[in-house]
N, CA, C and O of each residue as an XYZ file, in Angstrom:
844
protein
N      67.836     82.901     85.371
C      68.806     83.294     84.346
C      70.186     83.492     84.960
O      71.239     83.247     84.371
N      70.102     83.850     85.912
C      71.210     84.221     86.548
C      71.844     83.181     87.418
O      72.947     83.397     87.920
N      71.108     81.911     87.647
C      71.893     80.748     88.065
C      72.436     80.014     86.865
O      73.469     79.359     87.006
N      71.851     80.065     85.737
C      72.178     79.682     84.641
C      74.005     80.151     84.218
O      75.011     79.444     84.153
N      73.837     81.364     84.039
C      74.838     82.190     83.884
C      76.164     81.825     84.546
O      77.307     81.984     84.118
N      75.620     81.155     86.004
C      76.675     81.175     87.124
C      76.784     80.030     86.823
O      77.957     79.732     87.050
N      76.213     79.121     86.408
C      76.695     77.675     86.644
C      77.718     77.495     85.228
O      78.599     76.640     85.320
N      77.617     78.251     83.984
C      78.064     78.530     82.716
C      79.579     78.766     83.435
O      80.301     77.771     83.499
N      80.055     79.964     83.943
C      81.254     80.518     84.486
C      82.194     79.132     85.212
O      83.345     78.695     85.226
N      80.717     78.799     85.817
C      81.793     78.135     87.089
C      82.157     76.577     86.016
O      83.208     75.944     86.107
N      81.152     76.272     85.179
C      81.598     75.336     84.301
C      82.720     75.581     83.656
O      83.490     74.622     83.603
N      83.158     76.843     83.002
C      83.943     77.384     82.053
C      85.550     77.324     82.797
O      86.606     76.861     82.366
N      85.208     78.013     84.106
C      86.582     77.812     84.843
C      87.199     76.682     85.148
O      88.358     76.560     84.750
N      86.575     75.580     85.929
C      86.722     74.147     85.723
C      87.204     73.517     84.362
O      88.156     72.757     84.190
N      86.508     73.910     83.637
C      87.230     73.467     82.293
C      88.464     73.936     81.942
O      88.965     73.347     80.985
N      89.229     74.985     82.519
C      90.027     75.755     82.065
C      91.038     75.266     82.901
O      92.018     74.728     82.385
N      90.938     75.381     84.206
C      91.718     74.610     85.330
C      92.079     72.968     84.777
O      93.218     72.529     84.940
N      90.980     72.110     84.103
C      91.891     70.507     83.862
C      92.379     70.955     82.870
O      93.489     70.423     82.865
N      92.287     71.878     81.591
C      92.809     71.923     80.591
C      94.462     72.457     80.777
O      95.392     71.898     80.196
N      94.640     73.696     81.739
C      95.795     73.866     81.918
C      95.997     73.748     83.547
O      95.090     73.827     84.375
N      97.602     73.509     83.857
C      97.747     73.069     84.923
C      99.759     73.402     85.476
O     100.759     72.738     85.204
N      99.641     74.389     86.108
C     101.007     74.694     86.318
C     101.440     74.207     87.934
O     100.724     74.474     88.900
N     102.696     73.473     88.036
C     103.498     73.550     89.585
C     104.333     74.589     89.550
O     104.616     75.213     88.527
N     104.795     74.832     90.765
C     106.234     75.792     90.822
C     106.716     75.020     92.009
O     105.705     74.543     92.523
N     107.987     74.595     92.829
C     108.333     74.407     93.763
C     108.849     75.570     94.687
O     109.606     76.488     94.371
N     108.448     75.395     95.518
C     108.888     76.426     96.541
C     110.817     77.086     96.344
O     111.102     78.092     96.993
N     111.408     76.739     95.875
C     112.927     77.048     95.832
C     113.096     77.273     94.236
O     114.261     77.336     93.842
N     111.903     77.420     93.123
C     112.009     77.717     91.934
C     112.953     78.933     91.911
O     114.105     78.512     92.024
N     112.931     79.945     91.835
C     113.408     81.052     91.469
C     114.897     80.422     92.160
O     115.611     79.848     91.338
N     115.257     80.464     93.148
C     116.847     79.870     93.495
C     117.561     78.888     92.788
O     118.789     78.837     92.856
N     116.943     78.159     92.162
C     117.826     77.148     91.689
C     117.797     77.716     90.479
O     118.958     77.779     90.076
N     116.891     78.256     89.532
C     116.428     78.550     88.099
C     118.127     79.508     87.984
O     118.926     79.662     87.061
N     118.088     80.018     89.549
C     119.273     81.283     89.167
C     120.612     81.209     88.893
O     121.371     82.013     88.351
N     120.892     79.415     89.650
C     122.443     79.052     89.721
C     122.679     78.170     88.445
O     123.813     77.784     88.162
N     121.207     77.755     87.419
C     121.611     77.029     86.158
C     122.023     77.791     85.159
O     121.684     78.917     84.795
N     122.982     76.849     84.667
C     123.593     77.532     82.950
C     123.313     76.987     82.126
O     123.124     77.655     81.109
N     123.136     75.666     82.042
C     122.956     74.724     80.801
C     122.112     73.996     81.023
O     121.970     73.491     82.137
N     121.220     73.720     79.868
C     120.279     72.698     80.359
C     120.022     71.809     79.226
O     120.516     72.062     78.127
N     119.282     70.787     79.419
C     119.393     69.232     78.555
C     117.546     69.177     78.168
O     116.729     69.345     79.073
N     117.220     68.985     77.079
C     116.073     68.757     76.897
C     115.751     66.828     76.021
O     115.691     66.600     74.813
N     115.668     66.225     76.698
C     115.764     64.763     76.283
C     114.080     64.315     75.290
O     113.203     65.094     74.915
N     114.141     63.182     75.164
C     113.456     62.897     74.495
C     112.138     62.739     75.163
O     111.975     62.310     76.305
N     110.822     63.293     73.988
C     109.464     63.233     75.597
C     109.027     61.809     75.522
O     109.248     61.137     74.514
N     108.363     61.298     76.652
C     107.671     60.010     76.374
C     106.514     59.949     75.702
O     105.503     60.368     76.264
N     106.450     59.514     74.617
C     104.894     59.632     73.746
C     104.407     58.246     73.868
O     105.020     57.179     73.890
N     102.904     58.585     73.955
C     101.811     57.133     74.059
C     101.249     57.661     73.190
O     100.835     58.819     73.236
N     101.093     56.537     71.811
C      99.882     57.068     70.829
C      98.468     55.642     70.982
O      98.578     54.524     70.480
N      97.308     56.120     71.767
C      96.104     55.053     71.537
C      95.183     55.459     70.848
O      94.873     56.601     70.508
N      94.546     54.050     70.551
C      92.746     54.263     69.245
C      92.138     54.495     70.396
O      92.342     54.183     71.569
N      91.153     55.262     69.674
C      89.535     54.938     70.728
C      89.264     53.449     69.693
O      89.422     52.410     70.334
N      89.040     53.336     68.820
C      88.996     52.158     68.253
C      90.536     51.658     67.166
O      91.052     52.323     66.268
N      90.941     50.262     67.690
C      92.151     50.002     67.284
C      91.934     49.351     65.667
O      91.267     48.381     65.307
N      92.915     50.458     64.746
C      92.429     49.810     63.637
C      92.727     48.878     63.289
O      93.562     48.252     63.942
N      91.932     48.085     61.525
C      92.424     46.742     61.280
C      94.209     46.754     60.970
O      94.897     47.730     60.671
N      94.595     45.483     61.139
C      96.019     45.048     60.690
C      96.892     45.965     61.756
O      97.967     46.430     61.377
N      96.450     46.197     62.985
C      97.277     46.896     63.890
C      98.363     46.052     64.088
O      98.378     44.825     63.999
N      99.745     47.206     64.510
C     101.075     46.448     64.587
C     101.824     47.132     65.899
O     102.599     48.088     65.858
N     101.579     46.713     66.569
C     102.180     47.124     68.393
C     103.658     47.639     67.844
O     104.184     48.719     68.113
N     104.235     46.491     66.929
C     105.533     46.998     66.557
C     105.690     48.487     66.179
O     106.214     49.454     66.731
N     104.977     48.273     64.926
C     104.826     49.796     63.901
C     104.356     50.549     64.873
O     105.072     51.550     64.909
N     103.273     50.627     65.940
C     102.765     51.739     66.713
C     104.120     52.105     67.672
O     104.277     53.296     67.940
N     104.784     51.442     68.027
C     105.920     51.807     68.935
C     106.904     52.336     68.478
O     107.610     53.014     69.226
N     107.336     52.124     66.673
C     107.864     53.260     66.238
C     107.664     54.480     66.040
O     108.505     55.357     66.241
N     106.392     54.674     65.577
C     105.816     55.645     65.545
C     105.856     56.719     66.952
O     105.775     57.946     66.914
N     105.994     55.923     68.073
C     106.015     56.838     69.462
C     107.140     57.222     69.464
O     107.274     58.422     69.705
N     108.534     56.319     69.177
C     109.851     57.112     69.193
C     110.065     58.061     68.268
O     110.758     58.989     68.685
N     109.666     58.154     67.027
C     110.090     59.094     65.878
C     109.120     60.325     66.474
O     109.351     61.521     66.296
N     108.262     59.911     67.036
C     107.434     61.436     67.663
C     108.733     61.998     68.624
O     109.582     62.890     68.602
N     108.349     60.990     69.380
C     109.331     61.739     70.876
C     110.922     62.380     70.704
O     111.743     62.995     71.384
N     110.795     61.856     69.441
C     112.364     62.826     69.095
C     112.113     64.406     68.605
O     112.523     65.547     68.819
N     110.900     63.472     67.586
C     110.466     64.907     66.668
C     110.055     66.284     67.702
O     110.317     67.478     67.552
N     109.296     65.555     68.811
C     108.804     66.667     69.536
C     109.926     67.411     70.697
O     109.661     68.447     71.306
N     111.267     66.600     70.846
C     112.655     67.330     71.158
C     113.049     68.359     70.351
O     113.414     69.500     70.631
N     112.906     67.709     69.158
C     113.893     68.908     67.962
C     112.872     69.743     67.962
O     113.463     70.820     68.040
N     111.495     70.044     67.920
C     111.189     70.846     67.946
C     110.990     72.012     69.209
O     110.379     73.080     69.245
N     111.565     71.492     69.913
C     111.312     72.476     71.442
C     112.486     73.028     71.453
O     112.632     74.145     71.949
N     113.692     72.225     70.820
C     115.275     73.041     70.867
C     115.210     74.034     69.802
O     115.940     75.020     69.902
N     114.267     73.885     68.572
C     114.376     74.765     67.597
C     113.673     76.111     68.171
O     114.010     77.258     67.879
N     112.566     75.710     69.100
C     111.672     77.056     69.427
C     112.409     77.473     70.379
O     112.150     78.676     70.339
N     113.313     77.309     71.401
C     114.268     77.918     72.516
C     115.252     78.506     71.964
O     115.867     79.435     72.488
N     115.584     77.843     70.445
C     116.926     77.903     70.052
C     116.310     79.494     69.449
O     116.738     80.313     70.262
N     115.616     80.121     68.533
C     115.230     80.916     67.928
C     114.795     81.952     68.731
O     114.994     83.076     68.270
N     114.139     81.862     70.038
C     114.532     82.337     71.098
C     115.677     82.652     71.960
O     115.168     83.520     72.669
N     116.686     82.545     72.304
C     117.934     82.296     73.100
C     118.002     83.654     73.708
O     118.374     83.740     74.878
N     117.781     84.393     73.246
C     118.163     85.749     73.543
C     116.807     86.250     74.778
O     116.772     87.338     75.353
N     116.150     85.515     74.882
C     114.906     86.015     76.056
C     115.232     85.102     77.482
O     114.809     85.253     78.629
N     116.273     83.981     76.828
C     116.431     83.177     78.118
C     117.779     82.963     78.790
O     118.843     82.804     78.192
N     117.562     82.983     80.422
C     118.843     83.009     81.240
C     119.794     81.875     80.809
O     120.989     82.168     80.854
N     119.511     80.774     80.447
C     120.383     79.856     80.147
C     120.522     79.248     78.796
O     119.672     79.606     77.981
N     121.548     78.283     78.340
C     121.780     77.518     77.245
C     121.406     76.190     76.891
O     121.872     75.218     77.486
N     120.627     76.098     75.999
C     120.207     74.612     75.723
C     121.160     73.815     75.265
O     121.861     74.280     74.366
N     121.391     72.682     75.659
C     122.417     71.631     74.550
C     121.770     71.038     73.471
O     120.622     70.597     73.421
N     122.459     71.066     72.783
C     121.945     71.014     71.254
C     121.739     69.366     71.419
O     122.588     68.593     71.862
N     120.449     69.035     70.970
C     119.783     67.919     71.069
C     120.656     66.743     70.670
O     120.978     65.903     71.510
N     121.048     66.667     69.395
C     122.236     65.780     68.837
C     123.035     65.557     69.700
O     122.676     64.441     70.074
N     124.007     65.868     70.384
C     124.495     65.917     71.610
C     123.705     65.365     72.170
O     123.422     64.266     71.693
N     122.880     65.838     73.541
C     122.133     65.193     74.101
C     121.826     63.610     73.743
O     121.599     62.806     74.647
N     121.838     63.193     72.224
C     120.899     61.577     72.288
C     122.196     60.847     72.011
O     122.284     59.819     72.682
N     123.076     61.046     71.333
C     124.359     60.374     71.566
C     125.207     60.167     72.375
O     126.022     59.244     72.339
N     125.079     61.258     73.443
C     125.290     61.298     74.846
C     124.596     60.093     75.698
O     125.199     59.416     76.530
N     123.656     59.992     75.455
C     122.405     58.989     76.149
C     122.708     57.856     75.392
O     122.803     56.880     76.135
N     122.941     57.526     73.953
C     122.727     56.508     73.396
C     124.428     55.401     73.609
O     124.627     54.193     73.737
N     125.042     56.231     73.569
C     126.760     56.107     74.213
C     126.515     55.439     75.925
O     127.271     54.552     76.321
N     125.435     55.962     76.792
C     125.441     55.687     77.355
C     124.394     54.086     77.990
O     124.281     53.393     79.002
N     124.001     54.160     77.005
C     123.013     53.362     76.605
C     121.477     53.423     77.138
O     120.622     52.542     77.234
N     121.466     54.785     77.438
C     120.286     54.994     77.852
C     119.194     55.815     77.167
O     118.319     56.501     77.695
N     119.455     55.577     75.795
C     118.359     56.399     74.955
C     117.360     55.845     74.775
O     116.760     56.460     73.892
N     116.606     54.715     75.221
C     115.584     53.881     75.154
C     115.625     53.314     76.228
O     114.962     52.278     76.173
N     116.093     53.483     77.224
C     115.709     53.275     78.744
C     115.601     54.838     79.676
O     115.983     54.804     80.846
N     115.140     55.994     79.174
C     114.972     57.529     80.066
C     114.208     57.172     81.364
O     114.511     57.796     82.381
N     113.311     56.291     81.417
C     111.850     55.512     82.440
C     112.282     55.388     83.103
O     111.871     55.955     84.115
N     113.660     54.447     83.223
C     115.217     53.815     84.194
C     115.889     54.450     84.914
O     116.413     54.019     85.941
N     116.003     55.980     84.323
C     116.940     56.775     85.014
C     116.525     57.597     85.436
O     115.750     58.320     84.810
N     116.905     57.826     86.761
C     116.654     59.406     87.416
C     117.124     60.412     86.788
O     117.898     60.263     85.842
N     116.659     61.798     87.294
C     116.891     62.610     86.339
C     118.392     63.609     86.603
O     119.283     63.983     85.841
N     118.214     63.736     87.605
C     120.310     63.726     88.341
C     121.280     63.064     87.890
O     122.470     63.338     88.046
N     120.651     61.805     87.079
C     121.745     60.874     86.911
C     121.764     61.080     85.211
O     122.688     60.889     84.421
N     120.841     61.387     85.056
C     120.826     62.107     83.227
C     121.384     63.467     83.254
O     121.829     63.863     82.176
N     121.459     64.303     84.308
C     122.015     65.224     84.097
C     123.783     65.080     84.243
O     124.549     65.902     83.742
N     124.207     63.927     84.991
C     125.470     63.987     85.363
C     126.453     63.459     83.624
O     127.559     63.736     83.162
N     125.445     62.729     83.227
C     125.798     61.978     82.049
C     125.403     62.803     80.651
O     125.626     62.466     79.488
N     124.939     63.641     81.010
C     124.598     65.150     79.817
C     125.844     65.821     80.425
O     126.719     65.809     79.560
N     126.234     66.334     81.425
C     126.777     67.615     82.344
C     126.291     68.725     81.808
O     126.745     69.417     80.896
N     125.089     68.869     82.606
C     124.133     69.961     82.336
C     123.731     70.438     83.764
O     124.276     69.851     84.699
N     123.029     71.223     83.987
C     122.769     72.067     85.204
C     120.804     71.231     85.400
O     120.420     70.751     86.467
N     120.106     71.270     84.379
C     118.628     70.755     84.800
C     118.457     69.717     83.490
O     119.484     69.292     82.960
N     117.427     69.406     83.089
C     116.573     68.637     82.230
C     115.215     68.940     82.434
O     114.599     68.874     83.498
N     114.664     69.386     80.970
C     113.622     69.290     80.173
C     113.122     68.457     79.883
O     113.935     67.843     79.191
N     112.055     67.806     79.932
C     111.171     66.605     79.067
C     109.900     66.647     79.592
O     109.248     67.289     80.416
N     109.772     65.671     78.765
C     107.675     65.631     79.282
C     106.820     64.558     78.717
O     107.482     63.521     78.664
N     105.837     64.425     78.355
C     105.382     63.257     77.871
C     103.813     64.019     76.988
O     103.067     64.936     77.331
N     103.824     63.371     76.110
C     102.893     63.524     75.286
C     101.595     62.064     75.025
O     102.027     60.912     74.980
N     100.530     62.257     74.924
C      99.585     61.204     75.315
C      98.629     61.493     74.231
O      97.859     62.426     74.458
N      98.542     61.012     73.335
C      97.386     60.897     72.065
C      96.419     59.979     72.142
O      96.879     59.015     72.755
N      95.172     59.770     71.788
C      93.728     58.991     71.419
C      93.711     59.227     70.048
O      93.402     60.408     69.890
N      93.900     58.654     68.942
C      93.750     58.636     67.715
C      92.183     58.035     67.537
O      91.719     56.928     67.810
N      91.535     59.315     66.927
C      89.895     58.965     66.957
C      89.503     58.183     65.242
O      88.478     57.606     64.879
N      90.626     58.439     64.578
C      90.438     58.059     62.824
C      90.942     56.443     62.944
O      91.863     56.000     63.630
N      90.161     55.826     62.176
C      90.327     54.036     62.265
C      91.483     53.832     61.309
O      92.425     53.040     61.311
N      91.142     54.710     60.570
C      92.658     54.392     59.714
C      94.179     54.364     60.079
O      94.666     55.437     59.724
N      94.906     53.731     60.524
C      96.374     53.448     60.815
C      97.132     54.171     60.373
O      98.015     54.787     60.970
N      96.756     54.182     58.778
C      97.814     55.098     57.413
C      98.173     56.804     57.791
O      99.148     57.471     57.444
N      96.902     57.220     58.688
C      96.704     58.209     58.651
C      98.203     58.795     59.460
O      98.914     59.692     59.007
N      98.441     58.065     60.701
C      98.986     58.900     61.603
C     100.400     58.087     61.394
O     101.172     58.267     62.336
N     100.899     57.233     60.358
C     101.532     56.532     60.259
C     102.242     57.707     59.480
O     103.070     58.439     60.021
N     101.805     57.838     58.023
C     101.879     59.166     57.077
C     101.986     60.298     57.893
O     103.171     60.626     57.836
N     101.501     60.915     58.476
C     102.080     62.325     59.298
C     103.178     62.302     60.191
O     103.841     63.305     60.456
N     103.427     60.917     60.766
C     104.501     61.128     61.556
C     106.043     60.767     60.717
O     107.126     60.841     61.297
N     105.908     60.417     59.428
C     107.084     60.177     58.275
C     107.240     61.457     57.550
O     108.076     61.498     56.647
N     106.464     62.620     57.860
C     106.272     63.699     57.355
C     106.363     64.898     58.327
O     106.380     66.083     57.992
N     106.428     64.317     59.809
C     106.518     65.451     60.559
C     105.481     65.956     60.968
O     105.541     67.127     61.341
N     104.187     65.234     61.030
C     102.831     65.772     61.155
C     102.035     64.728     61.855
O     102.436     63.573     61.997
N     100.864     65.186     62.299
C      99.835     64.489     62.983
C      99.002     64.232     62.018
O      98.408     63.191     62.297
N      98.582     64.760     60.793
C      97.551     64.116     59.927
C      96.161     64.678     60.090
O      95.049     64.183     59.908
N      96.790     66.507     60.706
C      95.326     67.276     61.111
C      94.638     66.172     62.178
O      95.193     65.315     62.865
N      92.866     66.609     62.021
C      92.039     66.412     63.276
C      91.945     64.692     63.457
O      91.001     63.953     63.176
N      93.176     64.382     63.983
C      92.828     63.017     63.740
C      92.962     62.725     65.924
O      93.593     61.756     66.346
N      92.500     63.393     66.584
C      92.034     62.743     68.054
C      92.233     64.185     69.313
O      91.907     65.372     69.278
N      92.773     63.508     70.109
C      93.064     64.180     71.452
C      93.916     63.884     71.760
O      94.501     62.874     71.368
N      94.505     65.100     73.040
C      95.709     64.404     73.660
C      95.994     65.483     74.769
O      95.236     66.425     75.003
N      97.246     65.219     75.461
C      97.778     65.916     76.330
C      99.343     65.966     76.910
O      99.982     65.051     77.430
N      99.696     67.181     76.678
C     100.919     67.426     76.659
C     101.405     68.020     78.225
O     100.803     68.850     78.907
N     102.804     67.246     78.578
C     102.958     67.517     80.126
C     104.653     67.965     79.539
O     105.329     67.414     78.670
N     105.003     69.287     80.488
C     106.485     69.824     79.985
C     106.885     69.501     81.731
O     106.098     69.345     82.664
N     108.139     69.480     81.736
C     108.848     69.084     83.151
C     110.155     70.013     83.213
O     110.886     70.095     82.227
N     110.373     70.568     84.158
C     112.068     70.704     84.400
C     112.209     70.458     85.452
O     111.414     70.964     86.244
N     113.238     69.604     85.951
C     113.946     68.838     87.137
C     115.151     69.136     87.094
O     115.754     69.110     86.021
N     115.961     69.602     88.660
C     116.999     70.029     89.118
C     118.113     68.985     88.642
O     118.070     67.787     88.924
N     119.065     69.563     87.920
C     120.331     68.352     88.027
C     120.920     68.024     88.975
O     121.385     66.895     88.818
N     121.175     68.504     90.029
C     122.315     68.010     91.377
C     121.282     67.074     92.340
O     121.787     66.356     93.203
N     119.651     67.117     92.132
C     118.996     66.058     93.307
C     117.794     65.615     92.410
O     116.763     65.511     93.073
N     117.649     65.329     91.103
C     116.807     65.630     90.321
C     115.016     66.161     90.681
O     114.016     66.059     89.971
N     115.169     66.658     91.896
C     113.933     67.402     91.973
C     112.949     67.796     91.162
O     113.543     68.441     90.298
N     111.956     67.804     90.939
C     110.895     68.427     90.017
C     110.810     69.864     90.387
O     110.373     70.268     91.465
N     111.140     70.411     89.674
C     111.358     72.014     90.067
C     110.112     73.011     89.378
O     110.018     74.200     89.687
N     109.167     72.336     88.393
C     108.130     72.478     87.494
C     107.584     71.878     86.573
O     108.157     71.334     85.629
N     105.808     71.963     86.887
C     105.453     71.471     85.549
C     104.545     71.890     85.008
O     103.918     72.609     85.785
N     103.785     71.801     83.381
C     103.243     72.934     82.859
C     102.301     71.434     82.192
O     102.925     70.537     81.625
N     101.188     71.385     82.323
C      99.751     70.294     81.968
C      99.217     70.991     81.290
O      99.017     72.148     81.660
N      98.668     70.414     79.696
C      97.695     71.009     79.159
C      97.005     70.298     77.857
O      97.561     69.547     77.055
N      95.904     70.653     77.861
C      95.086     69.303     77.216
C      94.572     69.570     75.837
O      93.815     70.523     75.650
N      94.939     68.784     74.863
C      95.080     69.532     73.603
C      93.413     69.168     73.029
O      92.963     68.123     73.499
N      92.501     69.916     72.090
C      91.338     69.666     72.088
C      91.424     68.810     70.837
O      92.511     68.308     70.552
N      90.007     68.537     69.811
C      90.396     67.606     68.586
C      91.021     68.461     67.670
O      91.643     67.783     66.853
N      91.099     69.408     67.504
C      91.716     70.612     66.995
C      93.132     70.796     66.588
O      93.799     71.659     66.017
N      93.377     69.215     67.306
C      94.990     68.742     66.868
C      96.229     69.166     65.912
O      96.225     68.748     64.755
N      97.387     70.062     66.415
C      98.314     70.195     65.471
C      98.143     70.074     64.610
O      96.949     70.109     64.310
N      99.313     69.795     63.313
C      99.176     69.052     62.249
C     100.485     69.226     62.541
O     100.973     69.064     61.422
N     101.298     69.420     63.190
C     102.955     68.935     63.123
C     103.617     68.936     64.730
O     103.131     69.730     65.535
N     104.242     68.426     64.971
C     105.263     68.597     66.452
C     105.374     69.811     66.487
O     104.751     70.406     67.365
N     106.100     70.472     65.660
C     106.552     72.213     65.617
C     105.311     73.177     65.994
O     105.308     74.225     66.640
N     104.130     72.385     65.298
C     102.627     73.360     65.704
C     102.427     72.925     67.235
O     101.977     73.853     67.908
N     102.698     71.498     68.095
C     102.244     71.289     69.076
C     103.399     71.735     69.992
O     103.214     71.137     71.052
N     104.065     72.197     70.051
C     105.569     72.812     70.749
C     104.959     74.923     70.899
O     104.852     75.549     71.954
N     104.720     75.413     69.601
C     104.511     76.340     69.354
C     103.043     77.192     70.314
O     102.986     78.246     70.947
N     102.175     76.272     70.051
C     101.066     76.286     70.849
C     100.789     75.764     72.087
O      99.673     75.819     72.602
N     101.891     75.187     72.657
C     102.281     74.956     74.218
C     102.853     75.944     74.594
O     102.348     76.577     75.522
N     104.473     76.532     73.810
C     105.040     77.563     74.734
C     104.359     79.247     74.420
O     104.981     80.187     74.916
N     103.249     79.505     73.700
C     102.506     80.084     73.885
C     101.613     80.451     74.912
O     101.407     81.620     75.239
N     100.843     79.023     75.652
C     100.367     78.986     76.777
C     101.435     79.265     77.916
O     101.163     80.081     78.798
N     102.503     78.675     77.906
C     103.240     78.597     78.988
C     104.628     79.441     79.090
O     105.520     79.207     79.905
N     104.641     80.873     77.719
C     105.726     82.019     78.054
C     105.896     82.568     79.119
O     106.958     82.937     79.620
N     104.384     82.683     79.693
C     104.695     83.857     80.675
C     104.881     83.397     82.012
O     105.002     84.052     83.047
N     104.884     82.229     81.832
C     105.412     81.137     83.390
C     106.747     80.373     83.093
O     107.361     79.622     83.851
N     107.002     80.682     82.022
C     108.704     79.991     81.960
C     109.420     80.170     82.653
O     109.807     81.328     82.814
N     109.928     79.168     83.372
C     110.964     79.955     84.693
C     112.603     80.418     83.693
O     113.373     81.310     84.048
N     112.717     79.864     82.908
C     113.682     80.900     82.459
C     113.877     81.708     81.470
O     114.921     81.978     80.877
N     112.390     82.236     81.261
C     112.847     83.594     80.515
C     113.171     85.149     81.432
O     112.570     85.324     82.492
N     113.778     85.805     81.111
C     113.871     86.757     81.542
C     113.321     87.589     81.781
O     113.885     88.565     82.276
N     112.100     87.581     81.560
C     110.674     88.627     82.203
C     110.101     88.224     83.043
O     109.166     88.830     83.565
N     110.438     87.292     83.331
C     109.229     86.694     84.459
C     110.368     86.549     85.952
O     109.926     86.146     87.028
């Protein structure tokens, strides 16, 4: 009974460890201290089937990844923004940020650029982003097509996993990152999958002010 028990724990922790997953770099707290402004860009989203439905459109699926990856910006500036008062520094207001990039012509090339060199072309102190990775388990297309024209995932429609980043502006260093693996239990909006990330990851934010 009692190996039982133990093998339960040690299963449980393992599970808990791939599900969440934090870096810190050794010079975190120093650099976190000399930023003022920071840039949160657009995340990279991959949406795949476990089975690809009929009349699939690579096209239509690739829109669908950009209107996420914005959606899931505005919603991380709205949850910092409503916050502001717990954190050492200032976000740039996203709008800014993509016209900034898109002026520069790099709002659909982020993959291209280092992240020093997005910060010089924001003039911001770090950058925010991350990438988001979905398995759409529902055969239906409509489904996640409809939630993302609405701001939503379309409830329990798969899995996924959400990676947050902040990288130094002056050498774009990776200065942190926060891994965590979303179950089928899936959002039903960007704002729910933003909300229930910086939940997990308040009390390791390098820039709020309690920590």
């Amino acid at each position: 009974m009692k190996k039982i028990f133990t093998i339960l724990v040690l299963t449980a922790s393992l599970n808990a460890i791939a599900q969440k997953q934090i870096f810190e770099a050794p010079k975190l707290s120093e650099k976190i201290a000399a930023q003022k402004t920071v840039a949160i860009i657009p995340f990279e989203v991959t949406i795949n089937y476990k089975k690809q439905p009929k009349n699939f459109s690579a096209e239509a699926n690739k829109e669908q990844e950009r209107k996420m990856s914005q959606s899931i910006q505005a919603s991380m500036y709205t949850f910092l923004l409503r916050k502001r008062d717990k954190y050492s520094v200032s976000f740039q207001d996203v709008d800014k940020t993509n016209i900034l990039l898109k002026r520069a012509g790099l709002l659909d090339k982020l993959d291209e650029t280092t992240k020093d060199e997005l910060a010089a072309i924001l003039g911001v102190d770090a950058i925010v982003g991350g990438n988001y990775e979905i398995e759409q388990t529902k055969s239906e297309a409509g489904a996640i097509a409809t939630a993302v024209l609405f701001g939503g995932f379309g409830g329990k429609t798969g899995t996924g996993t959400l990676t947050l980043t902040i990288n130094d502006g002056k050498d774009g260093e990776l200065l942190w990152r926060f891994f965590k693996t979303l179950d089928d239990s899936i959002a039903t909006s960007t704002d729910d999958v933003v909300e229930r990330m910086m939940r997990k990851v308040s009390r390791n934010f390098p820039y709020d002010k309690e920590n």
